[in-house]
Amino acid sequence: MSKVYVFDHPLIQHKLTYIRDKNTGTKEFRELVDEVATLMAFEITRDMPVEEIEIETPVTVAKTKVLSGKKLAIVPILRAGIGMVDGVLKLIPAAKVGHIGLYRDPATLKPVEYYAKLPADVEERDFIIVDPMLATGGSAVEAIHSLKKRGAKNIKFMCLIAAPEGVKAIQEEHADVDIYIAALDEKLNDHGYIVPGLGDAGDRLFGTK
Ligand SMILES: O=P(O)(O)OC[C@H]1O[C@H](OP(=O)(O)OP(=O)(O)O)[C@H](O)[C@@H]1O
Ligand SMILES: O=c1cc[nH]c(=O)[nH]1
Ligand SMILES: [Mg+2]
């Protein structure tokens, strides 16, 4: 069963409050999403493998640790996932970036894939899918299928706000994928929006409404 990690760090919760606030404008919304993505990347990389090397400090020779070079890729679900990419890359600049284009049909709420481009060495990489919202879970489940179909084996899913329905959908379809969220909200409304949520993440990031 997928594990669910809720990052309830005070800095993340504080910034999330202003992300949720309807009076927060596009510029500030984008900056805050970027900052929270960096803070979440710090937590999500806690289990990254390290190896010991020997270096010389100005004082002596020391055995010390560096990342062991595990290959990573970040995959935003277009469009809204784009808002989280730079924040993650600040901490993991060597990661490659793939893209999965999905939109949720407003009538059926089903995801429609319109684009997919991943790094060539898919099978050698660990993947972090990023998207601010996990609502019905349709988009996340489809994006994970899309990555697995192309050879990805080790996948994590990271989002800002999740509804219980979305968490359940990933757990039922992809029990091997752990879920990392900043807040677990109450429910979905009749239009499939997360309550209390933050509204439409893509529109708020890109100013399209
Ligand atoms: O869990 P689900 O019910 O599938 O909903 C979540 C999806 O909805 C939003 O994307 P949207 O379809 O609004 O596309 P956009 O990013 O282009 O705005 C969001 O960014 C997720 O990808
Ligand atoms: O609340 C929601 C649900 C899906 N997509 C969004 O952007 N917001
Ligand atoms: Mg949207």
Tab-separated table of N, CA, C and O in Angstrom, residues 9 17 24 27 32 34 53 84 98 100 102 117 126 136 138 154 173 179 188 199:
chain	number	residue	atom	x	y	z
A	9	HIS	N	5.277	20.839	8.263
A	9	HIS	CA	6.280	21.793	8.767
A	9	HIS	C	5.650	23.195	8.835
A	9	HIS	O	4.917	23.583	7.923
A	17	THR	N	-1.162	28.676	3.512
A	17	THR	CA	-2.289	29.545	3.864
A	17	THR	C	-2.447	30.657	2.833
A	17	THR	O	-3.552	30.948	2.369
A	24	THR	N	-4.674	36.374	-2.917
A	24	THR	CA	-3.273	36.301	-3.341
A	24	THR	C	-3.215	36.340	-4.868
A	24	THR	O	-3.847	35.511	-5.536
A	27	LYS	N	1.424	36.691	-9.196
A	27	LYS	CA	2.877	36.759	-8.967
A	27	LYS	C	3.240	36.101	-7.631
A	27	LYS	O	4.126	35.245	-7.562
A	32	LEU	N	5.066	31.589	-4.123
A	32	LEU	CA	4.821	30.727	-2.960
A	32	LEU	C	4.817	29.245	-3.350
A	32	LEU	O	5.354	28.403	-2.628
A	34	ASP	N	6.469	27.943	-5.755
A	34	ASP	CA	7.890	27.640	-5.990
A	34	ASP	C	8.607	27.369	-4.659
A	34	ASP	O	9.354	26.391	-4.516
A	53	ILE	N	33.351	9.580	0.862
A	53	ILE	CA	34.578	9.864	0.111
A	53	ILE	C	35.576	10.514	1.067
A	53	ILE	O	35.223	10.907	2.178
A	84	MET	N	5.848	23.839	-10.015
A	84	MET	CA	6.638	23.232	-8.933
A	84	MET	C	8.034	22.791	-9.387
A	84	MET	O	8.858	22.398	-8.556
A	98	GLY	N	11.010	15.521	-17.288
A	98	GLY	CA	10.101	15.003	-18.305
A	98	GLY	C	8.796	15.778	-18.220
A	98	GLY	O	8.602	16.563	-17.279
A	100	ILE	N	4.407	15.373	-18.782
A	100	ILE	CA	3.192	14.637	-19.171
A	100	ILE	C	2.085	15.684	-19.275
A	100	ILE	O	1.816	16.409	-18.321
A	102	LEU	N	-1.682	16.504	-19.450
A	102	LEU	CA	-3.009	15.937	-19.167
A	102	LEU	C	-3.937	17.074	-18.817
A	102	LEU	O	-3.528	17.979	-18.095
A	117	LYS	N	6.821	13.406	-22.870
A	117	LYS	CA	8.235	13.395	-23.269
A	117	LYS	C	9.069	13.158	-22.017
A	117	LYS	O	9.044	13.956	-21.075
A	126	ASP	N	14.936	7.336	-10.998
A	126	ASP	CA	13.820	7.442	-10.064
A	126	ASP	C	13.016	8.684	-10.470
A	126	ASP	O	13.611	9.693	-10.880
A	136	THR	N	-9.747	14.034	-7.887
A	136	THR	CA	-10.316	12.682	-8.015
A	136	THR	C	-9.200	11.643	-8.094
A	136	THR	O	-9.427	10.457	-7.866
A	138	GLY	N	-7.721	11.027	-10.947
A	138	GLY	CA	-7.679	10.549	-12.334
A	138	GLY	C	-6.395	10.946	-13.058
A	138	GLY	O	-5.758	10.118	-13.717
A	154	ASN	N	10.484	3.271	-10.341
A	154	ASN	CA	10.452	3.837	-8.987
A	154	ASN	C	9.866	5.250	-9.061
A	154	ASN	O	10.521	6.170	-9.547
A	173	GLU	N	-4.745	1.913	-7.392
A	173	GLU	CA	-4.206	1.600	-8.732
A	173	GLU	C	-2.698	1.396	-8.732
A	173	GLU	O	-2.166	0.700	-9.583
A	179	ILE	N	3.025	8.814	-1.639
A	179	ILE	CA	2.381	10.109	-1.900
A	179	ILE	C	2.877	11.122	-0.879
A	179	ILE	O	2.830	10.859	0.332
A	188	LEU	N	-14.198	16.602	-2.033
A	188	LEU	CA	-14.395	17.242	-3.340
A	188	LEU	C	-15.802	17.831	-3.388
A	188	LEU	O	-16.718	17.266	-2.783
A	199	GLY	N	-8.755	26.497	-5.330
A	199	GLY	CA	-9.329	26.856	-6.632
A	199	GLY	C	-8.619	26.095	-7.730
A	199	GLY	O	-8.125	24.990	-7.511
